[in-house]
Amino acid sequence: MLIRVLAEPRPGDARVALVPRSVATLVGAGHRVLFPSGAGAAAGLPDRSYSDAGAEVFTGPPPAADLVVAVGPVNLEEILPTGSVIAFLDPLGRPEEMARLAEAGVTALAMELIPRTTQAQAMDALSSQATAAGYQAVLLAAARLPRFLPMMMTAAGTVPPAKVLVLGAGVAGLQAIATARRLGAMVSGYDIRPAAAEQVQSLGATFVGGPLEAAAETSGGYAGEVAEDTRARQLAALAPHVEAADIVITTAQVPGKPAPRLVTREMVEAMRPGSVVIDLAASTGGNCEVTVPDEEVDVEGVLVLGPRDLASGTAGHASEMYSRNVTALIRHLAPEGDLVIDPSEPITAAACVTHGGDILVPAVRAARGGGA
Ligand code: NAD
């Protein structure tokens, strides 16, 4: 199969979909890999490392391919000419673009729809990129906080450790907790799912109790939407913890829904000036009331950041992990050469958004109002 790597069109994203080690794996499996010159540079991966791994480095207009691999999201024009694409496609947020891919006859596989099953664990790019984002969120907050994170006992006096509060203890949140602990902060975490309490505590952080509801956890291990009265109790319980924190990192998401509001403007105003809020849910509406995606907001001396490309901050490792996820999917779908699209196979059934001119995922069809 002729696989082409996309030079990511999104400014600010330094990641690349395949790293040289994966190129070598795919070439070893009998595929050809076409690589656009310079596409790995921002992730610390020069052209030479790709050609050494067996890629064919090209400049100028993209050659035709059987499969384009990208980080994404991408539009139809950016990937042509190709028969298929693998990327974060944001299919539920961009159903009209999925319709255009279907009309053009492109087979599209969305990395965010890979099921969270044991069989698909090696392809779980949501987790790998959330890991990078959670780590990076702590580094960003630490760099912007005008205080130390660890306790320090020096001749110039004793400094108490900073207080870090992490809201949402999924993959990104747990990584943020672990990273903040390593930097010596006093860390607490919160999640609506009761199962998260033990995970937070196992990382040496304090679990901030709240009105937990068993019903908040859906069968897939995700959180569901929270009823209005529970939300009010949740906010009241969280307020004192937010106000006491030097750093608040919010990561709460509900798949397919706007992010839950957990931090109000009043809570931010009550924080100590110099404190920092990093909202990792900015792309789905934000957990914090004052978040503006990709901008810095100053609320009476408290800095609120809503970066959407945090995984790109560690582009080398984020790309390496994403590349392994994509390669595992290619090897799963193309065991002997070409992609085999079998809609009855569980991973294909979940992640294949368009094939044969149709939109295959019911939720994407529903997002278009039943069209396609
Ligand atoms: P996510 O990004 O969907 O959400 C992040 C966190 O926000 C979750 O822990 C969620 O419970 C929490 N949240 C949602 N609404 C909230 C609210 N109102 N208040 C407080 N917290 C709220 O989650 P994720 O990181 O993708 O992980 C979701 C689940 O999937 C977790 O249980 C995780 O352990 C599980 N998971 C399983 C696998 C696997 O089995 N292969 C892989 C990755 C994740």
Coordinates of C-alpha atoms and ligand atoms in Angstrom, one line a residue:
M1 CA 0.0 0.0 0.0
L2 CA 1.2 3.5 -0.8
I3 CA 1.0 5.5 2.5
R4 CA 1.5 9.3 2.5
V5 CA 2.2 11.3 5.6
L6 CA 0.5 14.7 5.7
A7 CA 2.4 17.9 6.5
E8 CA 0.1 19.1 9.2
P9 CA -1.8 22.1 8.0
R10 CA -2.8 23.4 11.4
P11 CA -0.5 26.2 12.6
G12 CA 0.7 25.6 16.2
D13 CA 0.8 21.8 16.0
A14 CA 4.3 20.5 15.8
R15 CA 3.3 16.8 15.8
V16 CA 3.7 14.5 12.8
A17 CA 1.7 11.3 12.2
L18 CA 4.5 8.8 11.6
V19 CA 8.0 8.8 13.2
P20 CA 10.9 7.1 11.5
R21 CA 10.7 3.9 13.6
S22 CA 7.1 3.3 12.4
V23 CA 8.1 4.1 8.9
A24 CA 10.7 1.2 9.1
T25 CA 8.0 -1.1 10.5
L26 CA 5.6 -0.3 7.7
V27 CA 8.2 -0.5 5.0
G28 CA 9.3 -3.9 6.5
A29 CA 5.7 -5.0 6.2
G30 CA 5.8 -4.3 2.5
H31 CA 4.3 -0.8 2.3
R32 CA 5.8 2.3 0.7
V33 CA 5.8 5.5 2.7
L34 CA 5.9 8.9 1.1
F35 CA 7.0 11.7 3.4
P36 CA 6.8 15.5 2.7
S37 CA 10.1 17.2 3.2
G38 CA 10.3 19.1 6.5
A39 CA 7.1 17.6 8.0
G40 CA 8.9 16.2 11.0
A41 CA 11.3 19.1 11.7
A42 CA 9.1 20.7 14.4
A43 CA 9.0 17.4 16.3
G44 CA 12.8 17.1 16.1
L45 CA 12.8 14.6 13.2
P46 CA 14.8 15.7 10.1
D47 CA 14.2 14.3 6.6
R48 CA 17.3 12.3 6.8
S49 CA 15.9 10.2 9.7
Y50 CA 12.9 9.4 7.5
S51 CA 14.9 8.4 4.4
D52 CA 17.2 6.3 6.5
A53 CA 14.1 4.5 7.7
G54 CA 13.0 3.7 4.2
A55 CA 10.6 6.6 3.4
E56 CA 10.5 8.4 0.1
V57 CA 10.9 12.0 0.9
F58 CA 9.2 14.4 -1.6
T59 CA 8.8 18.1 -2.2
G60 CA 6.1 19.9 -4.2
P61 CA 2.6 18.8 -4.8
P62 CA 1.5 15.6 -2.9
P63 CA 1.6 12.4 -4.9
A64 CA -1.4 10.1 -5.1
A65 CA -1.7 7.6 -2.2
D66 CA -3.8 4.7 -1.1
L67 CA -3.8 6.0 2.5
V68 CA -3.0 9.4 4.0
V69 CA -2.1 9.5 7.7
A70 CA -2.4 12.7 9.6
V71 CA -2.8 14.0 13.2
G72 CA -5.7 16.2 12.0
P73 CA -8.3 17.4 11.9
V74 CA -8.1 17.7 8.1
N75 CA -10.3 18.8 5.2
L76 CA -10.9 16.9 2.0
E77 CA -8.7 19.3 -0.1
E78 CA -5.8 18.9 2.2
I79 CA -5.6 15.1 1.8
L80 CA -6.3 14.6 -1.9
P81 CA -5.3 12.7 -3.9
T82 CA -6.0 9.6 -1.7
G83 CA -8.3 6.6 -1.3
S84 CA -8.4 6.7 2.5
V85 CA -7.4 8.7 5.5
I86 CA -6.6 8.0 9.2
A87 CA -6.5 11.0 11.5
F88 CA -8.3 12.7 14.4
L89 CA -11.2 13.8 12.2
D90 CA -13.6 15.3 14.8
P91 CA -16.4 13.5 13.0
L92 CA -19.2 14.6 15.4
G93 CA -18.1 18.2 15.4
R94 CA -17.7 18.3 11.6
P95 CA -20.4 16.1 10.2
E96 CA -20.6 18.1 6.9
E97 CA -16.9 17.5 6.3
M98 CA -17.5 13.8 6.8
A99 CA -20.3 14.0 4.2
R100 CA -17.8 15.6 1.7
L101 CA -15.3 12.8 2.4
A102 CA -18.1 10.3 1.7
E103 CA -19.1 12.0 -1.5
A104 CA -15.5 12.0 -2.7
G105 CA -15.4 8.2 -2.1
V106 CA -12.7 8.5 0.6
T107 CA -12.6 5.8 3.3
A108 CA -12.1 7.7 6.6
L109 CA -11.1 6.3 9.9
A110 CA -11.3 8.5 13.0
M111 CA -8.7 7.9 15.7
E112 CA -11.0 9.4 18.3
L113 CA -13.6 6.7 17.6
I114 CA -11.2 3.7 18.3
P115 CA -13.0 1.7 21.0
R116 CA -11.4 1.7 24.5
T117 CA -11.1 -2.1 24.5
T118 CA -8.2 -4.3 25.4
Q119 CA -7.9 -5.4 21.8
A120 CA -7.6 -1.8 20.6
Q121 CA -5.4 -0.6 23.4
A122 CA -2.3 -0.1 21.2
M123 CA -4.4 2.1 18.9
D124 CA -5.8 4.3 21.7
A125 CA -4.6 7.7 20.5
L126 CA -7.0 9.6 22.8
S127 CA -5.2 8.2 25.7
S128 CA -1.7 8.7 24.3
Q129 CA -2.3 12.3 23.5
A130 CA -4.2 13.0 26.7
T131 CA -1.1 11.7 28.5
A132 CA 1.1 14.2 26.7
A133 CA -1.5 17.0 27.4
G134 CA -1.8 16.2 31.1
Y135 CA 2.0 16.3 31.6
Q136 CA 2.4 19.5 29.5
A137 CA -0.4 21.2 31.4
V138 CA 1.5 21.0 34.7
L139 CA 4.8 22.2 33.1
L140 CA 2.9 25.2 31.6
A141 CA 1.3 26.1 34.9
A142 CA 4.5 25.7 36.8
A143 CA 6.3 28.0 34.3
R144 CA 3.6 30.7 34.6
L145 CA 3.1 30.5 38.4
P146 CA 5.3 33.1 40.2
R147 CA 6.0 30.6 43.0
F148 CA 7.8 27.2 43.5
L149 CA 6.0 24.0 43.3
P150 CA 8.0 22.0 45.9
M151 CA 8.5 22.8 49.5
M152 CA 12.0 24.4 50.0
M153 CA 13.9 24.9 53.1
T154 CA 16.7 27.3 52.4
A155 CA 18.8 29.8 54.3
A156 CA 16.5 32.5 52.9
G157 CA 13.5 30.9 54.5
T158 CA 11.1 28.0 54.2
V159 CA 8.7 27.9 51.3
P160 CA 5.6 25.8 51.6
P161 CA 4.6 23.5 48.6
A162 CA 2.2 24.9 46.0
K163 CA -1.3 23.5 46.1
V164 CA -2.4 21.9 42.8
L165 CA -6.0 20.8 42.2
V166 CA -6.9 18.6 39.2
L167 CA -10.6 18.4 38.2
G168 CA -11.4 15.3 36.1
A169 CA -9.3 12.2 36.8
G170 CA -9.3 10.4 33.4
V171 CA -6.1 9.8 31.4
A172 CA -5.0 13.5 31.2
G173 CA -6.0 14.3 34.8
L174 CA -4.2 11.3 36.3
Q175 CA -1.1 12.2 34.3
A176 CA -1.3 15.8 35.6
I177 CA -1.6 14.5 39.1
A178 CA 1.4 12.3 38.7
T179 CA 3.5 15.1 37.2
A180 CA 2.6 17.7 39.8
R181 CA 3.4 15.1 42.5
R182 CA 6.8 14.6 40.9
L183 CA 7.4 18.3 41.0
G184 CA 6.7 18.3 44.8
A185 CA 3.4 20.0 44.9
M186 CA 0.6 19.2 47.3
V187 CA -1.9 17.7 45.0
S188 CA -5.6 16.9 45.2
G189 CA -7.9 15.5 42.5
Y190 CA -11.6 15.3 41.9
D191 CA -13.9 13.3 39.5
I192 CA -17.6 12.6 39.3
R193 CA -16.9 8.9 38.8
P194 CA -16.5 7.1 42.2
A195 CA -13.9 4.7 40.7
A196 CA -11.5 7.6 40.2
A197 CA -11.1 8.2 44.0
E198 CA -8.9 5.1 44.4
Q199 CA -6.8 6.0 41.3
V200 CA -6.2 9.6 42.6
Q201 CA -5.2 8.3 46.0
S202 CA -2.9 5.6 44.5
L203 CA -0.8 8.5 43.0
G204 CA -0.3 10.0 46.4
A205 CA -2.9 12.8 46.0
T206 CA -5.9 13.6 48.1
F207 CA -9.3 12.9 46.7
V208 CA -11.6 15.9 47.1
G209 CA -15.0 14.4 48.0
G210 CA -18.1 15.7 46.4
P211 CA -21.6 14.5 45.7
L212 CA -20.5 11.4 43.9
E213 CA -23.2 9.4 42.1
A214 CA -22.7 5.8 40.8
A215 CA -25.1 6.8 38.0
A216 CA -22.5 9.3 36.8
E217 CA -20.5 6.4 35.3
T218 CA -21.7 4.9 32.0
S219 CA -21.0 1.4 30.9
G220 CA -17.9 2.4 28.9
G221 CA -16.3 3.9 32.0
Y222 CA -17.1 7.4 30.8
A223 CA -18.9 10.0 32.8
G224 CA -22.5 10.9 31.9
E225 CA -24.1 14.3 32.1
V226 CA -24.9 15.5 35.6
A227 CA -28.4 16.7 36.7
E228 CA -28.7 20.4 37.5
D229 CA -29.2 19.9 41.3
T230 CA -26.2 17.7 41.5
R231 CA -24.2 20.2 39.6
A232 CA -25.1 23.0 42.1
R233 CA -24.0 20.8 45.0
Q234 CA -20.8 19.9 43.1
L235 CA -19.9 23.6 42.6
A236 CA -20.6 24.4 46.2
A237 CA -18.3 21.6 47.3
L238 CA -15.6 22.5 44.9
A239 CA -15.5 26.2 45.6
P240 CA -13.3 26.2 48.7
H241 CA -10.8 23.8 47.1
V242 CA -10.5 26.0 43.9
E243 CA -10.1 29.1 46.0
A244 CA -7.3 27.6 48.0
A245 CA -5.3 26.3 45.0
D246 CA -2.3 27.9 43.4
I247 CA -2.9 25.9 40.2
V248 CA -6.1 24.4 39.0
I249 CA -6.0 22.0 36.0
T250 CA -9.3 21.0 34.6
T251 CA -9.8 18.0 32.3
A252 CA -13.4 17.0 32.7
Q253 CA -15.1 15.8 29.5
V254 CA -18.3 14.0 28.6
P255 CA -18.0 12.3 25.2
G256 CA -20.1 13.9 22.5
K257 CA -21.4 16.7 24.9
P258 CA -20.2 20.1 26.0
A259 CA -17.6 20.0 28.8
P260 CA -19.2 20.4 32.3
R261 CA -18.8 23.8 34.0
L262 CA -16.9 23.2 37.2
V263 CA -15.1 26.6 37.8
T264 CA -17.2 29.8 37.9
R265 CA -15.9 33.3 37.5
E266 CA -16.6 33.9 41.2
M267 CA -14.3 31.0 42.1
V268 CA -11.5 32.4 39.9
E269 CA -11.9 35.9 41.4
A270 CA -11.5 34.3 44.9
M271 CA -8.2 32.7 44.0
R272 CA -4.9 34.3 45.1
P273 CA -3.5 36.7 42.5
G274 CA -0.7 35.0 40.5
S275 CA -2.5 31.7 40.6
V276 CA -3.0 29.8 37.3
V277 CA -5.9 27.9 35.8
I278 CA -5.2 25.6 32.8
D279 CA -8.5 24.4 31.1
L280 CA -7.8 21.3 29.0
A281 CA -11.5 21.1 28.0
A282 CA -11.3 24.4 26.1
S283 CA -12.1 22.7 22.7
T284 CA -15.4 21.4 24.0
G285 CA -16.5 24.7 25.7
G286 CA -14.3 24.7 28.7
N287 CA -14.7 23.6 32.4
C288 CA -14.0 27.2 33.5
E289 CA -16.5 29.9 32.9
V290 CA -13.9 32.5 31.8
T291 CA -11.9 30.3 29.5
V292 CA -11.3 31.6 25.9
P293 CA -9.8 28.8 23.7
D294 CA -6.1 29.4 22.9
E295 CA -6.1 32.8 24.8
E296 CA -4.8 34.1 28.1
V297 CA -7.4 35.7 30.3
D298 CA -6.5 37.7 33.4
V299 CA -9.1 37.8 36.1
E300 CA -7.9 40.1 38.8
G301 CA -4.3 38.7 38.6
V302 CA -5.4 35.1 38.1
L303 CA -4.3 33.7 34.7
V304 CA -6.7 31.4 32.9
L305 CA -5.4 29.5 29.9
G306 CA -7.3 27.3 27.5
P307 CA -4.7 25.8 25.2
R308 CA -6.0 23.3 22.6
D309 CA -2.7 22.1 21.3
L310 CA -0.9 21.1 24.6
A311 CA 0.1 17.6 23.3
S312 CA 2.1 19.5 20.7
G313 CA 4.3 21.0 23.4
T314 CA 6.0 17.6 23.7
A315 CA 5.8 17.0 20.0
G316 CA 8.6 14.4 19.8
H317 CA 7.1 11.9 22.3
A318 CA 3.4 12.8 21.4
S319 CA 4.2 12.0 17.8
E320 CA 6.0 8.8 18.7
M321 CA 3.0 7.6 20.7
Y322 CA 0.5 8.7 18.0
S323 CA 2.6 7.1 15.3
R324 CA 2.6 3.7 17.2
N325 CA -1.2 4.0 17.6
V326 CA -1.7 4.7 13.8
T327 CA 0.8 1.9 12.9
A328 CA -1.1 -0.6 15.1
L329 CA -4.3 0.4 13.3
I330 CA -2.8 0.0 9.8
R331 CA -1.4 -3.4 10.7
H332 CA -4.7 -4.4 12.1
L333 CA -6.6 -3.2 9.0
A334 CA -4.1 -4.2 6.3
P335 CA -2.5 -7.5 7.5
E336 CA -1.6 -8.3 3.9
G337 CA -1.2 -5.2 1.8
D338 CA -4.4 -3.2 1.2
L339 CA -6.8 -1.9 3.8
V340 CA -9.6 -4.4 4.4
I341 CA -12.8 -2.6 5.5
D342 CA -15.1 -5.1 7.1
P343 CA -17.9 -3.2 8.9
S344 CA -18.7 -6.2 11.1
E345 CA -15.2 -6.2 12.6
P346 CA -15.5 -4.3 16.0
I347 CA -12.6 -1.7 15.6
T348 CA -13.7 -0.9 12.0
A349 CA -17.3 -0.7 13.0
A350 CA -16.5 1.9 15.6
A351 CA -13.9 4.0 13.8
C352 CA -14.7 3.8 10.1
V353 CA -16.7 7.0 9.5
T354 CA -17.0 6.9 5.7
H355 CA -16.7 4.1 3.2
G356 CA -18.1 3.3 -0.3
G357 CA -19.7 6.8 -0.5
D358 CA -21.7 6.4 2.8
I359 CA -21.4 7.7 6.3
L360 CA -21.3 4.5 8.4
V361 CA -21.4 6.0 11.9
P362 CA -25.0 6.6 13.0
A363 CA -24.1 9.4 15.4
V364 CA -22.4 11.3 12.6
R365 CA -25.5 10.9 10.4
A366 CA -27.6 12.1 13.3
A367 CA -25.3 15.1 13.8
R368 CA -26.2 16.1 10.2
G369 CA -29.9 15.9 11.0
G370 CA -30.3 12.4 9.5
G371 CA -28.8 13.3 6.2
A372 CA -26.3 11.3 4.1
Ligands
NAD1 P1 -12.6 12.0 29.3 O1 -11.5 12.8 28.6 O2 -13.9 11.7 28.6 O3 -13.0 12.8 30.7 C1 -12.0 13.2 31.6 C2 -12.6 12.9 33.0 O4 -13.6 13.9 33.3 C3 -13.2 11.6 33.2 O5 -12.5 10.9 34.3 C4 -14.6 11.9 33.6 O6 -15.2 11.0 34.6 C5 -14.5 13.3 34.2 N1 -15.7 14.1 34.3 C6 -16.7 14.2 33.4 N2 -17.7 15.0 33.9 C7 -17.3 15.4 35.1 C8 -17.9 16.2 36.1 N3 -19.1 16.8 35.9 N4 -17.2 16.4 37.2 C9 -16.0 15.9 37.4 N5 -15.4 15.1 36.5 C10 -16.1 14.8 35.4 O7 -12.0 10.7 30.0 P2 -10.8 9.8 29.5 O8 -9.6 10.3 30.1 O9 -10.9 9.6 28.0 O10 -11.2 8.4 30.2 C11 -12.6 8.0 30.4 C12 -12.6 6.6 31.0 O11 -12.1 5.7 30.1 C13 -11.9 6.4 32.3 O12 -12.6 5.6 33.1 C14 -10.6 5.7 31.8 O13 -10.0 5.0 32.9 C15 -11.2 4.8 30.8 N6 -10.2 4.4 29.8 C16 -10.1 3.1 29.5 C17 -9.2 2.6 28.6 C18 -9.1 1.2 28.2 O14 -9.8 0.4 28.8 N7 -8.4 0.8 27.2 C19 -8.3 3.5 28.0 C20 -8.4 4.9 28.3 C21 -9.3 5.3 29.2

